[in-house]
């Protein structure tokens, strides 16, 4: 699909409801599309059945509007995750990226317009494995690694309405709910055998069928792991993983680039430590802030920033305007703007890497 085309042109009210209202909260029940069909029919006044809803989800995925249908994992709760960066020499930039991207535990890597020009995420089943990977990357690339694990999560959610003309994420919303959640670098999921098998089975999404949870149960039973769950077992396990925060949400995962949100900026702030939680919660509650979290300073590496925010928008000017507003009204502190200029790797966290060495 061309990014220049209006991807919304041929969408109707049913498509819009699927895209904007089912990014989370998807029913955890044997035939979830039947409930979605009833809810959307009542909301839109369009008589649509479960098969039609399923066809629409398939179509939106094929068009690239949805990346996938299924669960969004919360890696820091299950294993050990960190943001990291290197200063890759321009004449070796691609070589360094190839080394970093070669690790299956690296699920995001972006070029950013900064001295630290390559930013990536390492997610593993334990802190030890995570740190071994960082040390290997440093040795193999001959580039110093800046490791910045998340210490406090104030707000992290890329769920926002996109079937609109909003210039930046959540422009049409007034506020979001936040809380300061401490993150342990030594987190281990403490998963049952069924939960571990379940995460492995759904890592690339749920089956797009009328009975996705029953299909997952069958897949687990056929995997040879020795676990033979019923559909009720799978439903209960999904509910537990949602309640424990291992799964952040279940729904249709939107492709923000295809839907026009092509500009994002990571802004790093030097906030006084005694104001950090107050400022973090206040900023995280702003609807246009899609990510807000505390990471450590690294003064020995000349990194003095401890609060990270991200803003997504359709136009760079709109994103910059919101950052100006942040600085003027909420965070009157030294900061830097790190625009993403290229996506070097973007995948979901691999669940086997989270459960395999976290025993």
CSV table of C-alpha atoms in Angstrom, one decimal:
chain,number,residue,atom,x,y,z
A,1,UNK,CA,0.0,0.0,0.0
A,2,UNK,CA,1.4,3.4,-0.9
A,3,UNK,CA,1.9,5.7,2.0
A,4,UNK,CA,0.9,8.6,-0.2
A,5,UNK,CA,-2.6,7.0,-0.8
A,6,UNK,CA,-5.4,7.7,1.7
A,7,UNK,CA,-5.5,4.3,3.4
A,8,UNK,CA,-8.8,5.3,5.0
A,9,UNK,CA,-10.6,6.0,1.7
A,10,UNK,CA,-12.5,2.7,1.4
A,11,UNK,CA,-13.0,1.9,5.1
A,12,UNK,CA,-16.5,1.8,6.4
A,13,UNK,CA,-17.7,2.1,10.0
A,14,UNK,CA,-17.2,-1.6,10.7
A,15,UNK,CA,-13.5,-1.4,9.6
A,16,UNK,CA,-13.0,1.7,11.7
A,17,UNK,CA,-14.4,0.1,14.8
A,18,UNK,CA,-12.2,-2.9,14.3
A,19,UNK,CA,-9.1,-0.8,13.9
A,20,UNK,CA,-9.7,1.8,16.6
A,21,UNK,CA,-11.6,-0.2,19.3
A,22,UNK,CA,-10.1,-3.7,19.2
A,23,UNK,CA,-6.4,-3.0,19.6
A,24,UNK,CA,-7.0,-4.3,23.1
A,25,UNK,CA,-9.7,-6.0,25.1
A,26,UNK,CA,-10.3,-8.7,22.6
A,27,UNK,CA,-12.6,-11.3,24.1
A,28,UNK,CA,-11.0,-14.3,25.9
A,29,UNK,CA,-13.7,-16.8,25.2
A,30,UNK,CA,-14.1,-19.8,22.8
A,31,UNK,CA,-15.7,-17.9,19.9
A,32,UNK,CA,-14.5,-14.3,20.3
A,33,UNK,CA,-15.5,-13.1,16.9
A,34,UNK,CA,-19.1,-13.7,17.7
A,35,UNK,CA,-19.1,-11.2,20.5
A,36,UNK,CA,-17.1,-8.7,18.5
A,37,UNK,CA,-19.7,-9.0,15.7
A,38,UNK,CA,-22.6,-8.4,18.2
A,39,UNK,CA,-20.8,-5.4,19.7
A,40,UNK,CA,-19.9,-3.8,16.3
A,41,UNK,CA,-23.4,-4.5,14.9
A,42,UNK,CA,-25.0,-2.7,17.8
A,43,UNK,CA,-22.6,0.2,17.6
A,44,UNK,CA,-22.6,0.8,13.9
A,45,UNK,CA,-26.2,-0.3,13.0
A,46,UNK,CA,-24.7,-2.7,10.5
A,47,UNK,CA,-25.8,-6.3,10.6
A,48,UNK,CA,-22.4,-8.2,10.5
A,49,UNK,CA,-21.7,-11.7,11.6
A,50,UNK,CA,-18.6,-13.4,13.0
A,51,UNK,CA,-17.4,-14.7,9.6
A,52,UNK,CA,-17.6,-11.3,8.1
A,53,UNK,CA,-15.6,-9.8,11.0
A,54,UNK,CA,-13.0,-12.5,10.6
A,55,UNK,CA,-12.7,-11.8,6.9
A,56,UNK,CA,-12.3,-8.1,7.6
A,57,UNK,CA,-9.5,-8.7,10.1
A,58,UNK,CA,-7.7,-11.0,7.5
A,59,UNK,CA,-8.1,-8.3,4.8
A,60,UNK,CA,-6.8,-5.5,7.1
A,61,UNK,CA,-3.8,-7.7,7.9
A,62,UNK,CA,-3.1,-8.4,4.2
A,63,UNK,CA,-3.3,-4.7,3.5
A,64,UNK,CA,-0.7,-4.0,6.2
A,65,UNK,CA,-3.1,-2.0,8.4
A,66,UNK,CA,-2.7,-4.7,11.1
A,67,UNK,CA,0.8,-6.1,11.8
A,68,UNK,CA,-0.9,-9.2,13.4
A,69,UNK,CA,-3.8,-10.3,15.5
A,70,UNK,CA,-2.9,-11.6,19.0
A,71,UNK,CA,-1.1,-10.8,22.2
A,72,UNK,CA,1.4,-8.0,22.9
A,73,UNK,CA,4.0,-9.3,25.3
A,74,UNK,CA,5.5,-7.3,28.2
A,75,UNK,CA,9.1,-8.5,28.1
A,76,UNK,CA,10.4,-6.9,31.3
A,77,UNK,CA,7.9,-8.9,33.3
A,78,UNK,CA,8.8,-12.2,31.9
A,79,UNK,CA,12.6,-11.8,31.4
A,80,UNK,CA,15.3,-9.2,31.3
A,81,UNK,CA,15.2,-6.4,28.7
A,82,UNK,CA,17.2,-3.3,28.0
A,83,UNK,CA,17.5,-0.4,25.6
A,84,UNK,CA,21.1,0.0,24.3
A,85,UNK,CA,23.0,2.2,21.9
A,86,UNK,CA,26.3,2.4,20.1
A,87,UNK,CA,28.2,5.1,18.3
A,88,UNK,CA,28.7,3.3,15.0
A,89,UNK,CA,31.2,5.0,12.6
A,90,UNK,CA,29.4,5.9,9.4
A,91,UNK,CA,31.8,3.9,7.3
A,92,UNK,CA,31.0,0.8,9.4
A,93,UNK,CA,27.3,1.6,10.1
A,94,UNK,CA,25.8,-1.2,8.1
A,95,UNK,CA,28.4,-3.7,9.3
A,96,UNK,CA,27.6,-2.9,12.9
A,97,UNK,CA,23.9,-3.1,12.3
A,98,UNK,CA,24.3,-6.5,10.7
A,99,UNK,CA,26.1,-7.8,13.8
A,100,UNK,CA,23.5,-6.4,16.2
A,101,UNK,CA,20.5,-7.5,14.1
A,102,UNK,CA,22.0,-11.0,13.9
A,103,UNK,CA,21.0,-11.7,17.5
A,104,UNK,CA,17.5,-13.1,17.7
A,105,UNK,CA,17.2,-11.5,21.1
A,106,UNK,CA,17.4,-8.1,19.4
A,107,UNK,CA,13.9,-7.2,18.4
A,108,UNK,CA,14.2,-3.5,17.6
A,109,UNK,CA,17.0,-1.4,16.1
A,110,UNK,CA,16.7,2.1,14.8
A,111,UNK,CA,19.1,4.7,13.4
A,112,UNK,CA,18.6,8.0,15.4
A,113,UNK,CA,19.9,11.4,14.6
A,114,UNK,CA,22.4,11.6,17.4
A,115,UNK,CA,26.1,10.9,18.4
A,116,UNK,CA,24.7,7.6,19.8
A,117,UNK,CA,23.3,6.7,16.4
A,118,UNK,CA,22.1,3.1,16.6
A,119,UNK,CA,19.5,2.2,19.3
A,120,UNK,CA,18.4,-1.3,19.9
A,121,UNK,CA,16.5,-3.5,22.4
A,122,UNK,CA,17.8,-6.8,23.8
A,123,UNK,CA,15.3,-9.1,25.5
A,124,UNK,CA,16.4,-12.4,27.1
A,125,UNK,CA,15.3,-14.9,29.6
A,126,UNK,CA,17.7,-13.6,32.3
A,127,UNK,CA,19.9,-10.7,33.1
A,128,UNK,CA,23.0,-12.8,32.7
A,129,UNK,CA,22.1,-13.8,29.1
A,130,UNK,CA,21.2,-10.2,28.3
A,131,UNK,CA,24.5,-8.9,29.6
A,132,UNK,CA,26.5,-11.6,27.8
A,133,UNK,CA,24.9,-10.5,24.5
A,134,UNK,CA,25.7,-6.8,25.2
A,135,UNK,CA,29.3,-7.8,25.9
A,136,UNK,CA,29.5,-9.8,22.7
A,137,UNK,CA,28.2,-7.0,20.7
A,138,UNK,CA,30.7,-4.6,22.2
A,139,UNK,CA,33.6,-7.0,21.4
A,140,UNK,CA,32.4,-7.9,17.9
A,141,UNK,CA,31.7,-4.4,16.8
A,142,UNK,CA,34.5,-2.6,18.7
A,143,UNK,CA,31.8,-0.1,19.7
A,144,UNK,CA,31.1,0.9,23.3
A,145,UNK,CA,27.6,-0.1,24.4
A,146,UNK,CA,25.4,2.3,26.3
A,147,UNK,CA,23.1,0.0,28.4
A,148,UNK,CA,19.9,1.7,29.7
A,149,UNK,CA,17.5,-0.8,31.3
A,150,UNK,CA,14.1,0.4,32.3
A,151,UNK,CA,13.8,1.2,36.0
A,152,UNK,CA,10.3,2.7,36.2
A,153,UNK,CA,7.5,2.4,33.7
A,154,UNK,CA,5.2,5.5,33.9
A,155,UNK,CA,3.3,4.9,30.7
A,156,UNK,CA,4.0,2.6,27.7
A,157,UNK,CA,1.3,2.0,25.2
A,158,UNK,CA,1.2,2.2,21.4
A,159,UNK,CA,-2.5,1.7,21.4
A,160,UNK,CA,-4.2,4.8,20.0
A,161,UNK,CA,-7.0,5.7,17.4
A,162,UNK,CA,-5.7,6.0,13.8
A,163,UNK,CA,-8.8,6.3,11.7
A,164,UNK,CA,-8.8,10.1,11.9
A,165,UNK,CA,-6.9,13.1,10.8
A,166,UNK,CA,-5.0,13.5,14.1
A,167,UNK,CA,-1.5,15.1,13.7
A,168,UNK,CA,-0.1,13.2,16.6
A,169,UNK,CA,-1.0,10.2,18.7
A,170,UNK,CA,-4.2,10.6,20.8
A,171,UNK,CA,-4.8,14.2,19.7
A,172,UNK,CA,-8.5,13.6,20.1
A,173,UNK,CA,-8.2,12.2,23.7
A,174,UNK,CA,-7.9,14.3,26.9
A,175,UNK,CA,-5.9,12.1,29.2
A,176,UNK,CA,-4.5,8.6,29.9
A,177,UNK,CA,-4.2,6.6,33.1
A,178,UNK,CA,-0.7,6.2,34.5
A,179,UNK,CA,1.1,4.6,37.5
A,180,UNK,CA,4.8,4.4,38.5
A,181,UNK,CA,5.7,0.7,38.1
A,182,UNK,CA,9.2,-0.4,39.2
A,183,UNK,CA,10.9,-2.8,36.9
A,184,UNK,CA,13.3,-5.4,38.1
A,185,UNK,CA,16.3,-6.3,35.9
A,186,UNK,CA,16.2,-9.8,37.5
A,187,UNK,CA,12.6,-10.5,36.6
A,188,UNK,CA,11.7,-14.0,35.7
A,189,UNK,CA,8.3,-15.0,34.5
A,190,UNK,CA,7.8,-17.9,36.9
A,191,UNK,CA,5.7,-19.5,34.2
A,192,UNK,CA,4.0,-22.9,34.3
A,193,UNK,CA,4.7,-25.4,31.6
A,194,UNK,CA,1.4,-24.5,29.9
A,195,UNK,CA,2.1,-20.8,30.1
A,196,UNK,CA,5.5,-21.2,28.6
A,197,UNK,CA,4.1,-23.4,25.8
A,198,UNK,CA,1.3,-20.9,25.3
A,199,UNK,CA,3.7,-18.0,24.8
A,200,UNK,CA,5.7,-20.0,22.3
A,201,UNK,CA,2.5,-20.9,20.4
A,202,UNK,CA,1.2,-17.3,20.1
A,203,UNK,CA,4.4,-15.4,19.6
A,204,UNK,CA,3.6,-14.6,16.0
A,205,UNK,CA,-0.1,-14.1,16.6
A,206,UNK,CA,-3.2,-16.0,17.2
A,207,UNK,CA,-4.7,-18.2,14.4
A,208,UNK,CA,-7.2,-16.1,12.4
A,209,UNK,CA,-10.0,-18.6,12.8
A,210,UNK,CA,-13.4,-18.7,14.5
A,211,UNK,CA,-11.9,-20.6,17.4
A,212,UNK,CA,-8.4,-19.2,17.9
A,213,UNK,CA,-8.0,-20.4,21.5
A,214,UNK,CA,-9.0,-24.0,20.7
A,215,UNK,CA,-6.6,-24.0,17.8
A,216,UNK,CA,-3.8,-22.8,20.1
A,217,UNK,CA,-4.7,-25.7,22.5
A,218,UNK,CA,-4.4,-28.2,19.6
A,219,UNK,CA,-1.1,-26.7,18.5
A,220,UNK,CA,0.3,-27.0,22.1
A,221,UNK,CA,-0.9,-30.6,22.3
A,222,UNK,CA,0.7,-31.5,19.0
A,223,UNK,CA,4.0,-29.8,19.9
A,224,UNK,CA,5.5,-32.8,21.7
A,225,UNK,CA,6.0,-30.8,24.9
A,226,UNK,CA,3.9,-33.2,27.0
A,227,UNK,CA,1.2,-30.6,27.7
A,228,UNK,CA,-2.2,-31.4,26.5
A,229,UNK,CA,-4.5,-28.5,27.4
A,230,UNK,CA,-8.2,-28.1,26.8
A,231,UNK,CA,-9.5,-24.8,25.4
A,232,UNK,CA,-10.7,-23.9,29.0
A,233,UNK,CA,-7.1,-24.4,30.2
A,234,UNK,CA,-5.8,-22.1,27.5
A,235,UNK,CA,-8.4,-19.4,28.2
A,236,UNK,CA,-7.6,-19.6,31.9
A,237,UNK,CA,-3.8,-19.3,31.2
A,238,UNK,CA,-4.4,-16.3,29.0
A,239,UNK,CA,-6.4,-14.6,31.7
A,240,UNK,CA,-3.6,-15.3,34.2
A,241,UNK,CA,-0.9,-13.9,31.9
A,242,UNK,CA,-3.0,-10.8,31.4
A,243,UNK,CA,-3.6,-10.3,35.1
A,244,UNK,CA,0.1,-10.8,35.9
A,245,UNK,CA,1.1,-8.3,33.2
A,246,UNK,CA,3.0,-10.8,31.1
A,247,UNK,CA,0.6,-10.1,28.3
A,248,UNK,CA,-0.1,-6.4,28.0
A,249,UNK,CA,-3.1,-6.6,25.7
A,250,UNK,CA,-4.8,-8.8,23.2
A,251,UNK,CA,-6.2,-7.4,19.9
A,252,UNK,CA,-5.3,-6.2,16.5
A,253,UNK,CA,-1.8,-4.7,16.4
A,254,UNK,CA,-1.9,-1.6,14.2
A,255,UNK,CA,0.9,-0.7,11.8
A,256,UNK,CA,1.4,2.9,12.6
A,257,UNK,CA,3.6,3.6,9.6
A,258,UNK,CA,0.9,2.4,7.1
A,259,UNK,CA,-1.7,4.5,9.0
A,260,UNK,CA,0.4,7.6,8.6
A,261,UNK,CA,2.2,8.0,11.9
A,262,UNK,CA,5.6,8.0,10.2
A,263,UNK,CA,7.4,10.4,12.6
A,264,UNK,CA,8.5,9.5,16.1
A,265,UNK,CA,10.9,11.2,18.4
A,266,UNK,CA,12.6,9.8,21.5
A,267,UNK,CA,13.2,12.8,23.9
A,268,UNK,CA,15.6,12.3,26.8
A,269,UNK,CA,15.5,14.6,29.8
A,270,UNK,CA,17.8,15.5,32.7
A,271,UNK,CA,15.2,15.6,35.5
A,272,UNK,CA,16.2,16.2,39.1
A,273,UNK,CA,16.1,12.8,40.8
A,274,UNK,CA,13.8,14.0,43.6
A,275,UNK,CA,11.2,15.2,41.1
A,276,UNK,CA,11.4,12.2,38.8
A,277,UNK,CA,8.3,10.2,39.8
A,278,UNK,CA,6.1,13.3,40.1
A,279,UNK,CA,7.2,14.6,36.7
A,280,UNK,CA,7.1,11.1,35.1
A,281,UNK,CA,3.5,10.4,36.2
A,282,UNK,CA,2.4,13.9,35.1
A,283,UNK,CA,4.0,13.6,31.7
A,284,UNK,CA,2.9,10.0,31.2
A,285,UNK,CA,-0.7,11.1,31.7
A,286,UNK,CA,-0.5,13.4,28.7
A,287,UNK,CA,-2.4,11.8,25.8
A,288,UNK,CA,0.2,12.7,23.2
A,289,UNK,CA,3.0,11.0,25.1
A,290,UNK,CA,3.1,7.3,23.9
A,291,UNK,CA,6.0,6.2,26.1
A,292,UNK,CA,7.3,7.5,29.4
A,293,UNK,CA,9.9,5.8,31.5
A,294,UNK,CA,12.9,6.1,33.8
A,295,UNK,CA,16.3,4.8,32.8
A,296,UNK,CA,19.6,5.2,34.6
A,297,UNK,CA,22.1,8.0,34.0
A,298,UNK,CA,25.5,6.8,32.9
A,299,UNK,CA,27.8,9.7,33.9
A,300,UNK,CA,30.9,7.7,33.1
A,301,UNK,CA,29.7,7.6,29.5
A,302,UNK,CA,28.6,11.2,29.5
A,303,UNK,CA,24.9,10.2,29.6
A,304,UNK,CA,23.1,12.5,32.1
A,305,UNK,CA,19.5,11.8,31.1
A,306,UNK,CA,17.1,9.8,33.2
A,307,UNK,CA,13.6,10.3,31.8
A,308,UNK,CA,12.6,9.1,28.3
A,309,UNK,CA,9.5,10.1,26.4
A,310,UNK,CA,8.3,9.3,22.9
A,311,UNK,CA,5.8,11.1,20.7
A,312,UNK,CA,4.3,9.7,17.5
A,313,UNK,CA,2.9,11.9,14.8
A,314,UNK,CA,2.0,12.1,11.2
A,315,UNK,CA,4.2,15.2,10.6
A,316,UNK,CA,7.5,16.1,12.1
A,317,UNK,CA,6.4,19.7,12.7
A,318,UNK,CA,3.5,18.5,14.9
A,319,UNK,CA,5.8,16.2,16.9
A,320,UNK,CA,8.3,19.1,17.4
A,321,UNK,CA,5.5,21.3,18.5
A,322,UNK,CA,4.4,18.9,21.2
A,323,UNK,CA,8.0,18.5,22.4
A,324,UNK,CA,8.1,22.3,22.7
A,325,UNK,CA,5.0,22.2,24.8
A,326,UNK,CA,6.4,19.5,27.0
A,327,UNK,CA,9.6,21.5,27.6
A,328,UNK,CA,7.7,24.8,28.2
A,329,UNK,CA,4.8,23.5,30.4
A,330,UNK,CA,5.9,20.2,32.0
A,331,UNK,CA,9.7,19.5,31.8
A,332,UNK,CA,11.7,22.7,32.0
A,333,UNK,CA,15.0,20.8,32.0
A,334,UNK,CA,17.9,20.1,29.6
A,335,UNK,CA,16.9,17.6,26.9
A,336,UNK,CA,17.8,16.2,23.5
A,337,UNK,CA,15.6,15.1,20.7
A,338,UNK,CA,16.5,11.8,19.0
A,339,UNK,CA,14.5,11.4,15.8
A,340,UNK,CA,14.3,8.0,14.3
A,341,UNK,CA,15.6,8.2,10.7
A,342,UNK,CA,15.6,4.5,9.7
A,343,UNK,CA,14.2,1.2,10.9
A,344,UNK,CA,17.0,-1.3,11.0
A,345,UNK,CA,15.0,-4.2,12.6
A,346,UNK,CA,11.5,-4.4,14.1
A,347,UNK,CA,10.1,-7.7,15.3
A,348,UNK,CA,8.2,-8.9,18.3
A,349,UNK,CA,10.1,-10.3,21.3
A,350,UNK,CA,10.8,-14.0,20.8
A,351,UNK,CA,9.1,-15.8,23.6
A,352,UNK,CA,11.5,-18.8,23.4
A,353,UNK,CA,14.3,-16.4,24.4
A,354,UNK,CA,12.3,-15.3,27.4
A,355,UNK,CA,11.4,-18.7,28.7
A,356,UNK,CA,14.3,-20.9,27.6
A,357,UNK,CA,17.1,-19.6,29.8
A,358,UNK,CA,14.9,-18.1,32.5
A,359,UNK,CA,14.5,-21.4,34.4
